[in-house]
XYZ file of C-alpha atoms in Angstrom:
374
model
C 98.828 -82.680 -104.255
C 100.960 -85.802 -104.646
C 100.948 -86.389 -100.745
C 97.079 -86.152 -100.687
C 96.785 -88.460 -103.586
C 99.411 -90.773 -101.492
C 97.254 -90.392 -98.498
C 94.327 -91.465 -100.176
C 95.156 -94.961 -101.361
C 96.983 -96.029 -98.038
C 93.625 -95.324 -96.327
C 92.068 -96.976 -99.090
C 94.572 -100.175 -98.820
C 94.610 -100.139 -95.060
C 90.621 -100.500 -95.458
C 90.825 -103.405 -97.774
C 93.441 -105.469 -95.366
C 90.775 -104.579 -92.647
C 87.967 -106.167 -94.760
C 89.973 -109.223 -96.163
C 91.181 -109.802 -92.332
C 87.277 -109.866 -91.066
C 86.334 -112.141 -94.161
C 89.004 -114.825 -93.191
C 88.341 -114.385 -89.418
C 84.570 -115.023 -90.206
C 85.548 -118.027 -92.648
C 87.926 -119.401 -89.500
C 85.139 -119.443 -87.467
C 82.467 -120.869 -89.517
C 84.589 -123.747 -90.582
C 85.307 -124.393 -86.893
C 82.304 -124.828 -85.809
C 81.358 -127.029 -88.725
C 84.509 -128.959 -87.798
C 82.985 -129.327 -84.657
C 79.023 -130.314 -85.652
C 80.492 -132.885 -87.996
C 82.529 -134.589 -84.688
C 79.298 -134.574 -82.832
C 79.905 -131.948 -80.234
C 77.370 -129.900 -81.333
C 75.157 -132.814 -80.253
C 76.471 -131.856 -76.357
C 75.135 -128.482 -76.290
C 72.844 -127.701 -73.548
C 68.958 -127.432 -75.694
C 66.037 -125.620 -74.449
C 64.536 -126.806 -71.069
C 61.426 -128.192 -72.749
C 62.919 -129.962 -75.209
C 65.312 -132.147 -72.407
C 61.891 -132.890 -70.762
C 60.442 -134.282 -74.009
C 63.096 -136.362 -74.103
C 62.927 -137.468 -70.485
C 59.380 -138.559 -71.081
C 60.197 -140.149 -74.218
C 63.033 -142.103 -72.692
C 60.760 -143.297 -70.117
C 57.615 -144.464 -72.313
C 59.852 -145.680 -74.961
C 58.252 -143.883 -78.113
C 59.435 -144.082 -81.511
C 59.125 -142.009 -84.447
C 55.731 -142.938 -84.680
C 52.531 -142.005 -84.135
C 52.666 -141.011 -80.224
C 55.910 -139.507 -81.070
C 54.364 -137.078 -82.788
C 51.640 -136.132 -79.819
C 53.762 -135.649 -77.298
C 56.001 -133.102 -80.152
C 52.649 -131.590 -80.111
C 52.282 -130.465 -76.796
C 55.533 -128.264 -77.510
C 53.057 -125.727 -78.371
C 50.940 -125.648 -75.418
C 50.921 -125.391 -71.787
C 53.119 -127.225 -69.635
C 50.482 -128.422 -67.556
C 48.446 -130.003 -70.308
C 52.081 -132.291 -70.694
C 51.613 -133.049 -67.391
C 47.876 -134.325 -67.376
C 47.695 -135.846 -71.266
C 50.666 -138.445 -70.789
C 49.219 -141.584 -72.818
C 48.299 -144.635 -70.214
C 49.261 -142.974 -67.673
C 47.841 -140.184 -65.049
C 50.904 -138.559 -63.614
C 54.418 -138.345 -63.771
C 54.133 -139.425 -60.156
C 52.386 -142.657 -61.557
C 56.000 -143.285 -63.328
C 58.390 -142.693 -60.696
C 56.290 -144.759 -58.250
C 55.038 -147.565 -60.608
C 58.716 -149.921 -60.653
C 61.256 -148.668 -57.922
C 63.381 -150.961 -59.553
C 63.999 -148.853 -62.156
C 62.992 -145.421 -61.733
C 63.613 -143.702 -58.494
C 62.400 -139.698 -57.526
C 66.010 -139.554 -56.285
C 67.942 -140.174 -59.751
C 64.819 -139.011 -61.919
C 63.487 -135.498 -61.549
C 58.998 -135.439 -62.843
C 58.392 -132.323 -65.114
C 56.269 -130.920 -62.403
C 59.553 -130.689 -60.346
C 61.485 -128.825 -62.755
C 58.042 -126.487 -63.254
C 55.724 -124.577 -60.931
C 56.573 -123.406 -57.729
C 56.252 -124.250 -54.085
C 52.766 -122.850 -52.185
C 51.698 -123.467 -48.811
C 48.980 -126.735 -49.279
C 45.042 -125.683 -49.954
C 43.891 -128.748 -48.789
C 45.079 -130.909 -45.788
C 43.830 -134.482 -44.608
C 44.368 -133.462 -41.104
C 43.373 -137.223 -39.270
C 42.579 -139.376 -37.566
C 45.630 -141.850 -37.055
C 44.425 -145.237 -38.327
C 41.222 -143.732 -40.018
C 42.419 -144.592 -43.430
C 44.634 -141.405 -44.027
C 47.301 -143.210 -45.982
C 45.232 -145.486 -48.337
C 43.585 -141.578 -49.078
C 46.547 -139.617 -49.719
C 47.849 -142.502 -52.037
C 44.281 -142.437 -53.925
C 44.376 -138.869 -54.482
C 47.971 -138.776 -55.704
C 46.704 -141.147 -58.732
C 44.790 -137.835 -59.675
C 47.313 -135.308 -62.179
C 45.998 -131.968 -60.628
C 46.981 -133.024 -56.658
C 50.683 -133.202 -55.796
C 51.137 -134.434 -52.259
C 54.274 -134.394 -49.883
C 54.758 -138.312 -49.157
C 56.020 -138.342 -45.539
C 54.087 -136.301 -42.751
C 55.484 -132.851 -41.990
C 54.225 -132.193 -38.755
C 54.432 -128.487 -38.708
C 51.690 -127.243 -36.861
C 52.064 -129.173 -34.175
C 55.481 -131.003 -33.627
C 58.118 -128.429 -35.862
C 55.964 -124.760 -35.632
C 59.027 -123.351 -34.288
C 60.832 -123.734 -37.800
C 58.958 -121.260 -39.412
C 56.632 -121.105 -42.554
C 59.856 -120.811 -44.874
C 61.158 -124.344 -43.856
C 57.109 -125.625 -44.191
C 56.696 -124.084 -47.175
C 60.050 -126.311 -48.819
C 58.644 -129.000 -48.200
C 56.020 -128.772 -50.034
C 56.387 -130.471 -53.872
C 56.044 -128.220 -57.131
C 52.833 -127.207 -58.225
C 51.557 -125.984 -61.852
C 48.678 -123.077 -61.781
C 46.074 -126.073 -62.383
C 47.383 -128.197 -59.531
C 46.813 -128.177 -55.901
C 49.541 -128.767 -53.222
C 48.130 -131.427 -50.059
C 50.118 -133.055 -47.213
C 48.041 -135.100 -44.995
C 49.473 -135.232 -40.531
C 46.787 -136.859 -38.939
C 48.144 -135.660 -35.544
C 46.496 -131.893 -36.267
C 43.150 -133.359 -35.363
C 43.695 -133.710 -31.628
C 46.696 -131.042 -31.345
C 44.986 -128.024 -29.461
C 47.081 -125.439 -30.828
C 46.897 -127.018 -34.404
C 43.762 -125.131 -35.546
C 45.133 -121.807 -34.228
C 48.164 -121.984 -36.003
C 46.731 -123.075 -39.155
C 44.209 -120.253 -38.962
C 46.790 -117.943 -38.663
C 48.362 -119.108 -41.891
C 44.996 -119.352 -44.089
C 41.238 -119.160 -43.245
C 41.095 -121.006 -46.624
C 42.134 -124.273 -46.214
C 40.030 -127.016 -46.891
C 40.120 -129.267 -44.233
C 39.637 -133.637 -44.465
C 38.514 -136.032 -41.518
C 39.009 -139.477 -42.208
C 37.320 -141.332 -39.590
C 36.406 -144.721 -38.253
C 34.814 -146.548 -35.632
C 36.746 -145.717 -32.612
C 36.571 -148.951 -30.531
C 38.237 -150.098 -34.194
C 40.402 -147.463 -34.570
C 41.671 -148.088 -31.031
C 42.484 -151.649 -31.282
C 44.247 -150.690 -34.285
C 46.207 -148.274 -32.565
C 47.240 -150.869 -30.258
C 48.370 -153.160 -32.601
C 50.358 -151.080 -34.348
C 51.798 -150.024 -30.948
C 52.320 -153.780 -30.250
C 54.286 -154.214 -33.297
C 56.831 -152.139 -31.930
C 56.837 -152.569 -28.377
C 56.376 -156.549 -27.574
C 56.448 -156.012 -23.971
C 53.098 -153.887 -24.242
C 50.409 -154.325 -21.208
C 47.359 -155.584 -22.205
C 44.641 -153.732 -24.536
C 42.504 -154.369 -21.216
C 44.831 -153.154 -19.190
C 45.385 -149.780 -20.768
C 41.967 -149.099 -21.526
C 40.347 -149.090 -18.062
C 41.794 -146.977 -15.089
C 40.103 -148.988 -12.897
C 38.898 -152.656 -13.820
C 36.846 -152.745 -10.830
C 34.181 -150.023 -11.710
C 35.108 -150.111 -15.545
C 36.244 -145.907 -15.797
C 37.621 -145.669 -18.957
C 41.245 -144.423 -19.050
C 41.062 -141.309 -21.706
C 44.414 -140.193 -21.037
C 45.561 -143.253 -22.804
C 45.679 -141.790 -26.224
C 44.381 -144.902 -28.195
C 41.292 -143.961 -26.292
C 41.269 -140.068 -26.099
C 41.703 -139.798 -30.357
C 38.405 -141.661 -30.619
C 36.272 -138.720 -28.639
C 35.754 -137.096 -32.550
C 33.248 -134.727 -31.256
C 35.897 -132.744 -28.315
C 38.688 -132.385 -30.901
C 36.485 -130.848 -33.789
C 34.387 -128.069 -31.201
C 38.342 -127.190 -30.584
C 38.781 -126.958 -35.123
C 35.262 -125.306 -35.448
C 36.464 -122.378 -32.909
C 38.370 -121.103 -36.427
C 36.898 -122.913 -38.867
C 33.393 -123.127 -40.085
C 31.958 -126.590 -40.995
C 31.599 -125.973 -44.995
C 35.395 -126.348 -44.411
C 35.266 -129.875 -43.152
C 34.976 -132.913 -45.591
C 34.699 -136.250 -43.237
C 35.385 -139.487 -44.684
C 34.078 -142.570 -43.499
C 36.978 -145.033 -43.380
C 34.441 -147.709 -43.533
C 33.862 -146.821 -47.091
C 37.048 -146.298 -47.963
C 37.434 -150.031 -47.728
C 34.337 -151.164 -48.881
C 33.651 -148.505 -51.944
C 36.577 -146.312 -52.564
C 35.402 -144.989 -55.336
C 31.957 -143.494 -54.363
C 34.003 -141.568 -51.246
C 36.580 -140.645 -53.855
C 34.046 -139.218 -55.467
C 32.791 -137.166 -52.751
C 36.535 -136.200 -51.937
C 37.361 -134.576 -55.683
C 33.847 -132.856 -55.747
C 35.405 -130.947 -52.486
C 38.518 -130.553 -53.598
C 36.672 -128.756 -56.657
C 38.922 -131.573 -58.978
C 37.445 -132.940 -61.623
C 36.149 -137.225 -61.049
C 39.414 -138.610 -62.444
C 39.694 -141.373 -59.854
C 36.885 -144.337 -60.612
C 36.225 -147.595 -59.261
C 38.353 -148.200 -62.811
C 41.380 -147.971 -60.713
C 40.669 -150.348 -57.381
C 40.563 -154.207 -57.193
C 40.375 -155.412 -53.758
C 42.959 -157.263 -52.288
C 41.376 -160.382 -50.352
C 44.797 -161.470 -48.184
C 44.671 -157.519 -46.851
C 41.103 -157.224 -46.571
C 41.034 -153.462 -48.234
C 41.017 -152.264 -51.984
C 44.678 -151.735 -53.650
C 45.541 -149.852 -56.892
C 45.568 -151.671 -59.708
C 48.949 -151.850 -61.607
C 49.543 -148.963 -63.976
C 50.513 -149.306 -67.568
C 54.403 -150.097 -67.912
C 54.573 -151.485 -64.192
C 55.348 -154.968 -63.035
C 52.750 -154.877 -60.219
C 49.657 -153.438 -58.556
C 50.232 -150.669 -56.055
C 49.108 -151.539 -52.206
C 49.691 -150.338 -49.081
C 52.712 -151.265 -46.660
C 53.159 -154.344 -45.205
C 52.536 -152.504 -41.952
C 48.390 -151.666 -43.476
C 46.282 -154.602 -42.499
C 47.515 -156.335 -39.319
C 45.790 -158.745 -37.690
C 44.250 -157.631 -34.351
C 44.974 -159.555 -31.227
C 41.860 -161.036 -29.686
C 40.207 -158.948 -27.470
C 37.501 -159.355 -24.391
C 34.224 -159.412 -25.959
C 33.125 -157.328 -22.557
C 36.389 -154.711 -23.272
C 34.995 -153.801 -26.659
C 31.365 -153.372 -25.223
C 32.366 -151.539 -22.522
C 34.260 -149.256 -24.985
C 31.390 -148.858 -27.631
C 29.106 -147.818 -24.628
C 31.961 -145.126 -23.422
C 32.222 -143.632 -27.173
C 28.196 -143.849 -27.892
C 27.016 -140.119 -26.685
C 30.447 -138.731 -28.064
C 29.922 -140.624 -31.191
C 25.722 -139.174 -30.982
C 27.386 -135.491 -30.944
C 29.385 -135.927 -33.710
C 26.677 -137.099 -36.489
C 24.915 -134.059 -35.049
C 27.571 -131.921 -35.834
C 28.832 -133.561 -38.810
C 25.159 -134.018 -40.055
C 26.197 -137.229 -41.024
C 25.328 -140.896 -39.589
C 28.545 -142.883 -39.369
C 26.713 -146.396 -38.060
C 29.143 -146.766 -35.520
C 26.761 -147.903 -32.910
């Protein structure tokens, strides 16, 4: 009986030591981590994803406590993309990072639509012509908060193919649900096996032409050839085969990317027309707005872009962006946009128009649309 009873109240002390031992474990720990709080390391700890980005944005606006403070806090409760779209004065994160390279650069400073979304395959590509205006378009669209856009030209269906839809597919930027994913290679227009391979990808793709008159477009060309090779023959020189009898040279391809209506029968062999938008680059210069219109309505994006958002620059002779909110400067197009063409023979250009008229006659007919080019 005495052993029992013995028994008993070791078990019964060996259970208290137990307890008191948890208790001041418990107490060790709590006062270590205050110890730690009060010495500001708490303040280190990784937070929540959507909390850093709150701060990112607030870091670059430079709210206070005040009363947008308190909107963007707000948008903690709603959808990431709404984050993206509502940022006061401003249309996109992209807006930011472009608006003063000085001090923000993509490289150092990662856009919430980076860090949310995922990579697709692009439902809309601007897929020519070379200087039709493809540039100034891209960089117009990209003001809008629902297009993301890759920024240099990929060149996969007709230059890189062989490196598979993986590699095409990472290059492509982030995308939210609400957003669609563009890239813009005005090559694909006049690549024969372009339209195959793209069909083989997606029947779905929407498809933009931005074109121009081609005797234009051609001395353009040139010039921009010119720039980089001095020792270039003559715009005369290259355009005829034979000066003589006047045969136009269309191997020469400042000439052949002009003949709009050969390269789209080759696109409409996989794609039907309601899949086409084609944008006079005429108006892009002279009302960017109205054909910006026209481009979100077929994009299906609501009219965010407005003539609000163009002056027009008179030393380049075509419309820039004006300056965002928080930048130093308006937003125009490269130094390399807007060269002045060398003179050319009045006969040379005529010549040319009356080479590209009938080609240019098919095209409104297929198009359904009267470009004025002749």
């Amino acid at each position: 009986m005495g052993c029992s009873k013995w028994r008993a109240g070791f078990n019964f002390g060996h259970l208290k030591a137990q307890s008191k031992l948890s208790v001041f474990l418990t107490m060790i720990i709590i006062f270590t981590y205050l110890f730690y709080c009060l010495s500001g390391y708490c303040d280190s700890l990784p937070r929540p994803v959507y909390d850093q980005q709150t701060t990112f944005i607030n870091k670059i606006l430079g709210l206070n406590d005040g009363l947008e403070q308190k909107k963007i806090d707000a948008h903690k409760n709603s959808s990431p993309g709404s984050v993206v779209r509502e940022l006061p004065g401003f249309d996109s994160v992209d807006s930011l990072l472009q608006g003063n390279d000085n001090e923000l650069r993509p490289d150092n400073n990662i856009s919430i639509a980076n860090n949310l979304g995922s990579k697709t395959f692009p439902q809309a590509i601007i897929i020519g012509v070379k200087k039709g205006g493809t540039r100034a378009l891209l960089e117009f669209l990209r003001i809008h908060p629902d297009v993301r856009a890759v920024g240099t030209e990929p060149h996969f269906f007709d230059r890189f193919y062989d490196n598979g839809l993986e590699w095409y597919r990472n290059l492509m930027p982030r995308t939210l649900e609400s957003q669609i994913t563009m890239e813009k290679t005005p090559s694909y227009f006049v690549t024969k096996e372009a339209p195959r391979r793209l069909f083989a990808l997606s029947r779905h793709t929407k498809l933009i032409v931005v074109v121009r008159d081609p005797v234009t477009r051609a001395v353009s060309d040139y010039t921009q050839t010119l720039s980089k090779q001095p020792g270039l023959p003559s715009f005369q020189s290259l355009t005829f085969r034979n000066s003589t009898t006047g045969l136009i040279d269309t191997s020469w391809s400042a000439v052949r990317i002009g003949i709009y209506a050969k390269h789209l029968e080759n696109w409409l062999r996989y794609f039907p027309l309601s899949k086409f938008l084609f944008v006079s680059g005429e108006r892009l210069v002279t009302d960017p707005a109205g054909e910006m219109g026209r481009v979100q309505d077929f994009l299906g994006l609501k009219r965010v872009v407005t003539d609000k958002h163009f002056y027009f620059n008179q030393t380049k002779g075509f419309p820039c962006l004006k300056k965002p909110e928080g930048s130093s400067r308006p937003r125009c197009l490269g130094k390399s946009k807007g060269r002045p063409h060398p003179q050319i023979s009045p006969e040379v250009l005529l010549r040319l128009r009356e080479f590209y008229r009938p080609f240019n006659m098919k095209f409104y007919q297929m198009t359904g649309h009267d470009f004025g080019w002749d």
